[in-house]
Amino acid sequence: MTTSIHPEVTKFLSTQPLQLFIGGQWTDAATGATLETCDPGNGKVLAKVAAGDPADIDRAVTAAQEAFRHSGWAAMPANDRAVILHRLADLVDQHREILAQIESLDVGKPLSNPLNFDIPNVAQTLRWYADLSVHTRRREPIAVSGFDARQLRVPYGVCAFIFPWNFPLLLVGWNLSPALAAGNTVVVKPAEDTPLSTLYFASLAEQAGVPKGVINVVTGYGETAGAALAKHPGIKRMSFTGSPEVGRFIGESCGRNLVPVKLELGGKGAAVVFEDVDVDATAKALAAAVTLNAGQVCCTATRWVVQRKVYDQFVSKAADAMSSLKIGYAFDEQTQLGPVVSEKQRQRVLGYLERGEKEGASFLLRGGQASVPGHEGGFYVKPALLTGSAENVCARDEIFGPVAYVLPFNDEGEAVELVNRSTYGLANSVWSQNLERAHRVAEALVAGNSWINAHNLFAHGVPYAGCNLSGCGGGVLGPETLLDYLRPQSVVRPLG
């Protein structure tokens, strides 16, 4: 059965081109240029979108500066801001089906994913940070001899955000919520492949009563609009989610202006599977993890390090689980695995499979290009499972597709060494019924996040961040993230 497109989604997509949102106004790009965003499930154009350039970024930063100074948002009591953010969260909930369909069409992910996780989580995150901001002390006395001293926490000003295409609206929620709750204004540059849900979110912010200029969205290409935003001297804080290669450029650009930057740069997560697990259940869980969002998840487990005693059994069960997944169009209710986001991304995945085999990797599940009847223009890829040397390119590099690489190990020390060879450091998991061992190994693995007997866990209140090639500058979802968007300032008076 196929879900019908909601009339509001049809209405939203019928506006051509979709405009930039700057200073509370919907506006064309300064040059009038546009770009096209496609449905990955069939390759057809969904919408034309304004393609902003440096002039549009400058307009957006100026609007955000003006709003920070004069809209009242920064000086507003935290409780009053929280009321508006709760109102926005309510609107996200009320428009959940519409937002989920827009996200599903633009990214290609099965509709159930954004409907049941991405969109509800955005609303939850808005409320969580709104409430946290109300209970966060902005002034604290400092006990120091001879002085009357205190520390303030004040918003920075204009915060800039550049997001990738795999979880467009979820990342808006995770990142904008603390920045807005702290009293900052924002400029967002969504990925050119998936800008639609962010634009619809901006329209909901209007309805919620967010003051003009507090939220600005400039769609466009990374090399023009994104680069201009990263190096703009008017921003006070930068957050980027994407590849290490682009992250280096963003960090360099911000460094020239001495702008603090938060970088979340992907990963090559591992799952350590000990011999005492329920092999069938663990294999199914990891197969589901590596194929979630067609494998386009930076923190997912793409390296499976499995104890030799259960290796053959685990590989057989995992291959069965991966090969049995229903590949299909996003709005087909039976679909478990949708397309990757673009033909460029499909060729990247297929290219890695070819390179891995040339370097000596063996296929335990061949994978490769797939087609879906009635949607032959879509960018579908079959899941793949490989094994071989730990130095193989498919064991080292982030592929960003439904591909896992499995390695056997003998003992705990060997498992830890295999995992920690990676230059990334975002998220790993440990699977064992021996919780003492599981906790010990989880602490020994180098990453920002270690999970036990599960993978891809995102609880509000638990910091989520990376190290090494996976990023720096702070994370998301924890209470510390709110403080990331509050600048400390000391006030001191001598006594006597």
PDB file of N, CA and C in Angstrom, residues 248-310:
ATOM      1  N   ARG A 248      37.465  20.786   7.709  1.00  0.00           N
ATOM      2  CA  ARG A 248      38.752  21.484   7.770  1.00  0.00           C
ATOM      3  C   ARG A 248      38.641  22.875   7.165  1.00  0.00           C
ATOM      4  N   PHE A 249      37.926  22.973   6.043  1.00  0.00           N
ATOM      5  CA  PHE A 249      37.742  24.273   5.404  1.00  0.00           C
ATOM      6  C   PHE A 249      36.938  25.207   6.302  1.00  0.00           C
ATOM      7  N   ILE A 250      35.874  24.679   6.896  1.00  0.00           N
ATOM      8  CA  ILE A 250      35.044  25.491   7.793  1.00  0.00           C
ATOM      9  C   ILE A 250      35.870  25.970   8.987  1.00  0.00           C
ATOM     10  N   GLY A 251      36.631  25.043   9.578  1.00  0.00           N
ATOM     11  CA  GLY A 251      37.451  25.406  10.727  1.00  0.00           C
ATOM     12  C   GLY A 251      38.488  26.453  10.392  1.00  0.00           C
ATOM     13  N   GLU A 252      39.101  26.325   9.215  1.00  0.00           N
ATOM     14  CA  GLU A 252      40.101  27.313   8.782  1.00  0.00           C
ATOM     15  C   GLU A 252      39.458  28.680   8.573  1.00  0.00           C
ATOM     16  N   SER A 253      38.290  28.696   7.927  1.00  0.00           N
ATOM     17  CA  SER A 253      37.599  29.965   7.678  1.00  0.00           C
ATOM     18  C   SER A 253      37.228  30.659   8.979  1.00  0.00           C
ATOM     19  N   CYS A 254      36.698  29.884   9.917  1.00  0.00           N
ATOM     20  CA  CYS A 254      36.320  30.463  11.209  1.00  0.00           C
ATOM     21  C   CYS A 254      37.544  30.899  12.003  1.00  0.00           C
ATOM     22  N   GLY A 255      38.617  30.131  11.879  1.00  0.00           N
ATOM     23  CA  GLY A 255      39.833  30.481  12.604  1.00  0.00           C
ATOM     24  C   GLY A 255      40.390  31.830  12.198  1.00  0.00           C
ATOM     25  N   ARG A 256      40.256  32.169  10.934  1.00  0.00           N
ATOM     26  CA  ARG A 256      40.762  33.464  10.452  1.00  0.00           C
ATOM     27  C   ARG A 256      40.020  34.629  11.099  1.00  0.00           C
ATOM     28  N   ASN A 257      38.752  34.389  11.484  1.00  0.00           N
ATOM     29  CA  ASN A 257      37.975  35.429  12.160  1.00  0.00           C
ATOM     30  C   ASN A 257      37.875  35.199  13.668  1.00  0.00           C
ATOM     31  N   LEU A 258      38.602  34.185  14.165  1.00  0.00           N
ATOM     32  CA  LEU A 258      38.584  33.835  15.584  1.00  0.00           C
ATOM     33  C   LEU A 258      37.159  33.563  16.070  1.00  0.00           C
ATOM     34  N   VAL A 259      36.388  32.877  15.237  1.00  0.00           N
ATOM     35  CA  VAL A 259      35.026  32.492  15.579  1.00  0.00           C
ATOM     36  C   VAL A 259      35.041  31.049  16.087  1.00  0.00           C
ATOM     37  N   PRO A 260      34.542  30.791  17.294  1.00  0.00           N
ATOM     38  CA  PRO A 260      34.502  29.410  17.798  1.00  0.00           C
ATOM     39  C   PRO A 260      33.604  28.542  16.919  1.00  0.00           C
ATOM     40  N   VAL A 261      34.044  27.300  16.683  1.00  0.00           N
ATOM     41  CA  VAL A 261      33.333  26.433  15.744  1.00  0.00           C
ATOM     42  C   VAL A 261      33.097  25.058  16.361  1.00  0.00           C
ATOM     43  N   LYS A 262      31.938  24.526  16.102  1.00  0.00           N
ATOM     44  CA  LYS A 262      31.562  23.179  16.533  1.00  0.00           C
ATOM     45  C   LYS A 262      31.501  22.316  15.276  1.00  0.00           C
ATOM     46  N   LEU A 263      32.274  21.217  15.246  1.00  0.00           N
ATOM     47  CA  LEU A 263      32.360  20.365  14.069  1.00  0.00           C
ATOM     48  C   LEU A 263      31.945  18.941  14.411  1.00  0.00           C
ATOM     49  N   GLU A 264      30.969  18.409  13.688  1.00  0.00           N
ATOM     50  CA  GLU A 264      30.586  16.996  13.807  1.00  0.00           C
ATOM     51  C   GLU A 264      30.807  16.385  12.433  1.00  0.00           C
ATOM     52  N   LEU A 265      31.818  15.489  12.329  1.00  0.00           N
ATOM     53  CA  LEU A 265      32.385  15.172  11.021  1.00  0.00           C
ATOM     54  C   LEU A 265      32.296  13.708  10.621  1.00  0.00           C
ATOM     55  N   GLY A 266      31.296  13.025  11.048  1.00  0.00           N
ATOM     56  CA  GLY A 266      31.123  11.660  10.574  1.00  0.00           C
ATOM     57  C   GLY A 266      31.923  10.639  11.344  1.00  0.00           C
ATOM     58  N   GLY A 267      31.890   9.395  10.892  1.00  0.00           N
ATOM     59  CA  GLY A 267      32.572   8.359  11.646  1.00  0.00           C
ATOM     60  C   GLY A 267      32.687   7.048  10.897  1.00  0.00           C
ATOM     61  N   LYS A 268      33.309   6.109  11.569  1.00  0.00           N
ATOM     62  CA  LYS A 268      33.442   4.744  11.066  1.00  0.00           C
ATOM     63  C   LYS A 268      33.235   3.823  12.263  1.00  0.00           C
ATOM     64  N   GLY A 269      31.995   3.856  12.778  1.00  0.00           N
ATOM     65  CA  GLY A 269      31.687   3.194  14.043  1.00  0.00           C
ATOM     66  C   GLY A 269      31.867   1.688  13.992  1.00  0.00           C
ATOM     67  N   ALA A 270      32.199   1.138  15.146  1.00  0.00           N
ATOM     68  CA  ALA A 270      32.400  -0.305  15.270  1.00  0.00           C
ATOM     69  C   ALA A 270      31.428  -0.895  16.286  1.00  0.00           C
ATOM     70  N   ALA A 271      31.099  -2.164  16.082  1.00  0.00           N
ATOM     71  CA  ALA A 271      30.334  -2.939  17.053  1.00  0.00           C
ATOM     72  C   ALA A 271      31.154  -4.157  17.433  1.00  0.00           C
ATOM     73  N   VAL A 272      31.488  -4.273  18.712  1.00  0.00           N
ATOM     74  CA  VAL A 272      32.247  -5.420  19.214  1.00  0.00           C
ATOM     75  C   VAL A 272      31.249  -6.453  19.728  1.00  0.00           C
ATOM     76  N   VAL A 273      31.247  -7.627  19.111  1.00  0.00           N
ATOM     77  CA  VAL A 273      30.279  -8.667  19.432  1.00  0.00           C
ATOM     78  C   VAL A 273      30.999  -9.839  20.097  1.00  0.00           C
ATOM     79  N   PHE A 274      30.697 -10.065  21.379  1.00  0.00           N
ATOM     80  CA  PHE A 274      31.322 -11.164  22.117  1.00  0.00           C
ATOM     81  C   PHE A 274      30.518 -12.452  21.946  1.00  0.00           C
ATOM     82  N   GLU A 275      31.163 -13.566  22.285  1.00  0.00           N
ATOM     83  CA  GLU A 275      30.599 -14.881  22.001  1.00  0.00           C
ATOM     84  C   GLU A 275      29.370 -15.224  22.834  1.00  0.00           C
ATOM     85  N   ASP A 276      29.094 -14.450  23.899  1.00  0.00           N
ATOM     86  CA  ASP A 276      27.978 -14.790  24.787  1.00  0.00           C
ATOM     87  C   ASP A 276      26.665 -14.112  24.400  1.00  0.00           C
ATOM     88  N   VAL A 277      26.613 -13.451  23.246  1.00  0.00           N
ATOM     89  CA  VAL A 277      25.405 -12.729  22.846  1.00  0.00           C
ATOM     90  C   VAL A 277      24.347 -13.685  22.296  1.00  0.00           C
ATOM     91  N   ASP A 278      23.136 -13.185  22.198  1.00  0.00           N
ATOM     92  CA  ASP A 278      22.104 -13.840  21.399  1.00  0.00           C
ATOM     93  C   ASP A 278      22.435 -13.494  19.949  1.00  0.00           C
ATOM     94  N   VAL A 279      23.022 -14.438  19.233  1.00  0.00           N
ATOM     95  CA  VAL A 279      23.578 -14.155  17.911  1.00  0.00           C
ATOM     96  C   VAL A 279      22.502 -13.681  16.941  1.00  0.00           C
ATOM     97  N   ASP A 280      21.379 -14.337  16.931  1.00  0.00           N
ATOM     98  CA  ASP A 280      20.314 -13.986  15.997  1.00  0.00           C
ATOM     99  C   ASP A 280      19.826 -12.551  16.237  1.00  0.00           C
ATOM    100  N   ALA A 281      19.536 -12.231  17.483  1.00  0.00           N
ATOM    101  CA  ALA A 281      19.016 -10.903  17.812  1.00  0.00           C
ATOM    102  C   ALA A 281      20.056  -9.825  17.534  1.00  0.00           C
ATOM    103  N   THR A 282      21.322 -10.100  17.858  1.00  0.00           N
ATOM    104  CA  THR A 282      22.381  -9.103  17.645  1.00  0.00           C
ATOM    105  C   THR A 282      22.623  -8.870  16.161  1.00  0.00           C
ATOM    106  N   ALA A 283      22.625  -9.935  15.386  1.00  0.00           N
ATOM    107  CA  ALA A 283      22.813  -9.798  13.947  1.00  0.00           C
ATOM    108  C   ALA A 283      21.688  -8.973  13.328  1.00  0.00           C
ATOM    109  N   LYS A 284      20.462  -9.221  13.748  1.00  0.00           N
ATOM    110  CA  LYS A 284      19.328  -8.457  13.214  1.00  0.00           C
ATOM    111  C   LYS A 284      19.420  -6.987  13.620  1.00  0.00           C
ATOM    112  N   ALA A 285      19.838  -6.744  14.867  1.00  0.00           N
ATOM    113  CA  ALA A 285      19.942  -5.366  15.348  1.00  0.00           C
ATOM    114  C   ALA A 285      21.002  -4.587  14.575  1.00  0.00           C
ATOM    115  N   LEU A 286      22.150  -5.208  14.316  1.00  0.00           N
ATOM    116  CA  LEU A 286      23.209  -4.512  13.597  1.00  0.00           C
ATOM    117  C   LEU A 286      22.895  -4.390  12.107  1.00  0.00           C
ATOM    118  N   ALA A 287      22.191  -5.364  11.550  1.00  0.00           N
ATOM    119  CA  ALA A 287      21.746  -5.239  10.167  1.00  0.00           C
ATOM    120  C   ALA A 287      20.782  -4.064  10.023  1.00  0.00           C
ATOM    121  N   ALA A 288      19.909  -3.896  11.001  1.00  0.00           N
ATOM    122  CA  ALA A 288      18.976  -2.764  10.986  1.00  0.00           C
ATOM    123  C   ALA A 288      19.718  -1.447  11.146  1.00  0.00           C
ATOM    124  N   ALA A 289      20.761  -1.446  11.986  1.00  0.00           N
ATOM    125  CA  ALA A 289      21.522  -0.213  12.219  1.00  0.00           C
ATOM    126  C   ALA A 289      22.254   0.237  10.968  1.00  0.00           C
ATOM    127  N   VAL A 290      22.903  -0.690  10.274  1.00  0.00           N
ATOM    128  CA  VAL A 290      23.736  -0.305   9.119  1.00  0.00           C
ATOM    129  C   VAL A 290      22.900   0.018   7.889  1.00  0.00           C
ATOM    130  N   THR A 291      21.631  -0.357   7.894  1.00  0.00           N
ATOM    131  CA  THR A 291      20.767  -0.035   6.758  1.00  0.00           C
ATOM    132  C   THR A 291      19.788   1.091   7.085  1.00  0.00           C
ATOM    133  N   LEU A 292      19.781   1.584   8.317  1.00  0.00           N
ATOM    134  CA  LEU A 292      18.944   2.729   8.662  1.00  0.00           C
ATOM    135  C   LEU A 292      19.295   3.907   7.773  1.00  0.00           C
ATOM    136  N   ASN A 293      18.284   4.537   7.175  1.00  0.00           N
ATOM    137  CA  ASN A 293      18.504   5.678   6.285  1.00  0.00           C
ATOM    138  C   ASN A 293      19.499   5.327   5.181  1.00  0.00           C
ATOM    139  N   ALA A 294      19.393   4.062   4.697  1.00  0.00           N
ATOM    140  CA  ALA A 294      20.273   3.556   3.634  1.00  0.00           C
ATOM    141  C   ALA A 294      21.749   3.654   4.017  1.00  0.00           C
ATOM    142  N   GLY A 295      22.034   3.533   5.313  1.00  0.00           N
ATOM    143  CA  GLY A 295      23.417   3.582   5.779  1.00  0.00           C
ATOM    144  C   GLY A 295      23.995   4.972   5.862  1.00  0.00           C
ATOM    145  N   GLN A 296      23.187   5.987   5.603  1.00  0.00           N
ATOM    146  CA  GLN A 296      23.663   7.374   5.597  1.00  0.00           C
ATOM    147  C   GLN A 296      23.514   7.969   6.997  1.00  0.00           C
ATOM    148  N   VAL A 297      24.219   7.344   7.945  1.00  0.00           N
ATOM    149  CA  VAL A 297      24.177   7.731   9.355  1.00  0.00           C
ATOM    150  C   VAL A 297      25.613   7.757   9.855  1.00  0.00           C
ATOM    151  N   CYS A 298      26.087   8.927  10.264  1.00  0.00           N
ATOM    152  CA  CYS A 298      27.506   9.068  10.577  1.00  0.00           C
ATOM    153  C   CYS A 298      27.961   8.212  11.750  1.00  0.00           C
ATOM    154  N   CYS A 299      27.055   7.952  12.699  1.00  0.00           N
ATOM    155  CA  CYS A 299      27.467   7.242  13.909  1.00  0.00           C
ATOM    156  C   CYS A 299      27.155   5.755  13.867  1.00  0.00           C
ATOM    157  N   THR A 300      26.635   5.255  12.751  1.00  0.00           N
ATOM    158  CA  THR A 300      26.202   3.871  12.725  1.00  0.00           C
ATOM    159  C   THR A 300      27.390   2.909  12.740  1.00  0.00           C
ATOM    160  N   ALA A 301      27.118   1.647  13.047  1.00  0.00           N
ATOM    161  CA  ALA A 301      28.175   0.633  13.124  1.00  0.00           C
ATOM    162  C   ALA A 301      28.401   0.037  11.750  1.00  0.00           C
ATOM    163  N   THR A 302      29.509   0.398  11.130  1.00  0.00           N
ATOM    164  CA  THR A 302      29.848  -0.145   9.813  1.00  0.00           C
ATOM    165  C   THR A 302      31.014  -1.124   9.871  1.00  0.00           C
ATOM    166  N   ARG A 303      31.655  -1.228  11.024  1.00  0.00           N
ATOM    167  CA  ARG A 303      32.690  -2.261  11.246  1.00  0.00           C
ATOM    168  C   ARG A 303      32.173  -3.196  12.340  1.00  0.00           C
ATOM    169  N   TRP A 304      32.048  -4.471  12.015  1.00  0.00           N
ATOM    170  CA  TRP A 304      31.569  -5.455  12.995  1.00  0.00           C
ATOM    171  C   TRP A 304      32.750  -6.339  13.396  1.00  0.00           C
ATOM    172  N   VAL A 305      33.157  -6.225  14.642  1.00  0.00           N
ATOM    173  CA  VAL A 305      34.295  -6.970  15.173  1.00  0.00           C
ATOM    174  C   VAL A 305      33.726  -8.101  16.028  1.00  0.00           C
ATOM    175  N   VAL A 306      33.801  -9.331  15.517  1.00  0.00           N
ATOM    176  CA  VAL A 306      33.034 -10.450  16.063  1.00  0.00           C
ATOM    177  C   VAL A 306      33.965 -11.547  16.575  1.00  0.00           C
ATOM    178  N   GLN A 307      33.705 -12.034  17.791  1.00  0.00           N
ATOM    179  CA  GLN A 307      34.547 -13.099  18.375  1.00  0.00           C
ATOM    180  C   GLN A 307      34.432 -14.376  17.541  1.00  0.00           C
ATOM    181  N   ARG A 308      35.579 -15.032  17.346  1.00  0.00           N
ATOM    182  CA  ARG A 308      35.671 -16.139  16.386  1.00  0.00           C
ATOM    183  C   ARG A 308      34.674 -17.267  16.654  1.00  0.00           C
ATOM    184  N   LYS A 309      34.394 -17.552  17.910  1.00  0.00           N
ATOM    185  CA  LYS A 309      33.526 -18.679  18.238  1.00  0.00           C
ATOM    186  C   LYS A 309      32.140 -18.544  17.606  1.00  0.00           C
ATOM    187  N   VAL A 310      31.674 -17.311  17.441  1.00  0.00           N
ATOM    188  CA  VAL A 310      30.332 -17.099  16.875  1.00  0.00           C
ATOM    189  C   VAL A 310      30.402 -16.395  15.513  1.00  0.00           C
TER     190      VAL A 310
END
